[in-house]
């Protein structure tokens, strides 16, 4: 008999409110997801969808002056992070969970040498002498393919290129041998040519260490061939989730469809006008009665504005929340929307969208 | 303006004026070394007396004007002895001198010294030493304003080991008064070219110029030995911290001119010994507009309420000033001074037909500024526009010396010794006649007084001068201010000074309980 | 690289020399520039014309400014800075006596200021708007708003008059009696230090708040760094540049001495010397103090520059 399977990360009905001067913002609505060891879950959505907040809530480190209220559970190896005292929580940082940040320019302290920053996950727990730090840092940098790692370790961040800095960020995140890695748009600020190498690097380490990874991006194209499963977020809710092929090949939620449609293609017919999704994300300060996507949805009907959409299961862990899921239409307006599969999933040669 | 400049501003300007021509008086008992009747019980020997000076001293040499200004006498008397001292009766009598006698018409004076007096280095303080001292001080290179006083000397010579004869250019019945200040504090050249030595009860043990000086008992002192072994003088320029220093016990004795502190002293367990030894006047430049018109000047007299000034600025201490003959002067008869009468002031102004406005230069002491503000208001009430202009010490000295002012707030102790003060302030050619006021009658009266060996005759002459001054108002007499010493309870032998005309205290008579 | 370093260093020296020369020129012209007659200021308004003439000669009122400057410079090289007009003491001696006093006072005050400002700013910036921050900010405001001598007198009243544990005024040299020296140092250093601390705290707090919002601070926290380590080892250094400037400037300007504190506490430093010298128009003293002060500012600026490069390595490389 197999032992009960405990996922590395298990988020259950997470609701997060952020207190602002204008009142509380309900930024996460009942988010639930799981990630197993060695698995990569891609979270995709527009800016404002709540994906970064999700990462920060799981990590437990918000902006300094941000006041946050959470309900629900965030279980790391079965322990509820929201329920333990701050000191305990901090202990898990670096060793249990780490994060790779978006902007390598600003996520490294400019006046501290690389060696000291990359080993922080370790030095925060145990004292390390200068020589030992340098040795460990060199190893860590070598592991992320930084050439001439010892010299780079002694350098200051501004002496490195963007790509190298992000590798340093990854090395710093991996230093404590964590179980869960949160990657918040780790390649958005990088050149296209560098993006792939960095993502490949992360994949390699994930496989080698059995890391559970949460990969957050606004570019769904990045997730092909990297994430086993995808969760699509809109207005603080997960609107569709499932295995990557299923979600991208047979999308069920209209938002997912629209998102996939707006990804520029290298192959196929040349389109002069990029399809966009008309309208803008809803104001999180206002309560939303029905489906948050209704105002912008081609398939919306009256019920969408009043009743919260039900969960629709398509099979194999693929599900969405929608009144009018694609492929199960009750209206005639939208025939099955065929989304052409990209030329090569493995290469992921997708021109990067302009950052929103 | 910071407190510092306010207080330090008192130094240069006042020092020069106070030193040269003013006299000093003290309870001569203190100077003579006899313990006075007042406080402390029986004298105890030994200990170190700590004195707080209110301004930095320059060189420890009577040629430096600062040293023989009224607030610094406590230091001067430690190191040097004066030939003459002021007494409570308003005259002067010999101290270091044995006698100082005139001929029939006061054109020749003969000084007899106390025999056997030596300087602290053993050199004899004889006639030669006195001549050398006076000669040195009256060279133009020295900074002593006594140079003006010595101008009256036609010739001097040692006529014996302890006899000096002075021949004067004109009769001067009060010639000895000059020797209560720098001219009379006899010093001799010391070992180094800069230093001088005195014959005083103490000698310098250590000093940092402008900061502090410590003196110890002079074993060879010719007079009454002091009680304390040492005196430490520290320069404490800030009024408030100086007072707090006294309260906290860091200092035993301070000089202060701040009325609130004298008022406060008893409540704080301290002893205040003061006299109305400084008078505040408003000098009016009679050579330029608007004060070249006597009616304007007289209007100002009526416009100012001196009682109100006394209450507000002096906290009721001291008294109103009635004219150049102060309340302590032995020559004072029945002074009358125009009372507060705004209507009369307005009438006089109307008569003169002028729209009066002027700048009032004010030194940077809090009392002066307060006074100026009050006067400004009073003058405004009768239609005179006064602008208060702060002037630091240098600016004030320049304004006075070059007669570049309209009106100036001036506090001085010159008039404490009438015999010295009157010629200084009112003689036409005196460099201290800042107001430019002179009339043939006043000039004649002053010369008459100067030549009169009879005190009564002098008194009449001075009275004539005083009446003229009050009538023509070249200066407005405001208040006689209480100034003097505050001592902690530890100090004994502090004399009662309220009758003194010039406050001249020596550390000799003091002891520590 | 070493040639470039040499060139950069010599450029700096040349600039410093130019600044000092200009200052010395101004100082040499001082008798002409300051209002009022210095002779009357020193001798009193009753001085005779002969005395005034003799004095003006000594002071050099009418001499050629460049000639005076040259004379002064050549004398200065031999250690002769002239003599004080007020008391005839050699200026070099006075400076030699007083500069160490002011330095001791100033350095202690800076230490006090930093010792107060850094922890207070750190704590304030970490929780802005909290109780501690509000109290600290109000305190800093009050200290800055009140005139310096108010704080000083208050300290004297409490420590000297009421508690009688410290002397109210005065100074004892360290070489004469170290214990007494320290006792006399406390109140003036506190007065000066707390006043500076108020300014330092505000400056540092603003910078810290800015730094603490940076992503790299959140990143460090995300790696499990404790708050204390975060503040002292990761937030302080990037925030310290304006503070370093303030301290550096303070060194230079304080050689002119803290006039107010030295006068209040009767501390025989450069500040009280300057106060007397200005009132008495003591030009030799003023000349020397001005040039020495300027030299101090120049030296401090150089030191601050060097410190910048160490604190923020981006600056060193930006110059390439």
PDB file of N, CA, C and O in Angstrom, chain B residues 28 122 223 376:
ATOM      1  N   UNK B  28      36.455 100.793  50.615  1.00  0.00           N
ATOM      2  CA  UNK B  28      37.912 100.758  50.659  1.00  0.00           C
ATOM      3  C   UNK B  28      38.411  99.802  51.724  1.00  0.00           C
ATOM      4  O   UNK B  28      39.548  99.390  51.717  1.00  0.00           O
ATOM      5  N   UNK B 122      60.709  91.072  43.580  1.00  0.00           N
ATOM      6  CA  UNK B 122      61.726  91.634  44.466  1.00  0.00           C
ATOM      7  C   UNK B 122      62.150  93.043  44.112  1.00  0.00           C
ATOM      8  O   UNK B 122      62.751  93.735  44.932  1.00  0.00           O
ATOM      9  N   UNK B 223      51.402  94.198  52.208  1.00  0.00           N
ATOM     10  CA  UNK B 223      50.228  94.609  52.968  1.00  0.00           C
ATOM     11  C   UNK B 223      49.612  93.432  53.707  1.00  0.00           C
ATOM     12  O   UNK B 223      50.250  92.414  53.960  1.00  0.00           O
ATOM     13  N   UNK B 376      11.098 102.918  22.048  1.00  0.00           N
ATOM     14  CA  UNK B 376      10.523 103.046  20.711  1.00  0.00           C
ATOM     15  C   UNK B 376       9.023 103.254  20.793  1.00  0.00           C
ATOM     16  O   UNK B 376       8.439 104.081  20.098  1.00  0.00           O
TER      17      UNK B 376
END
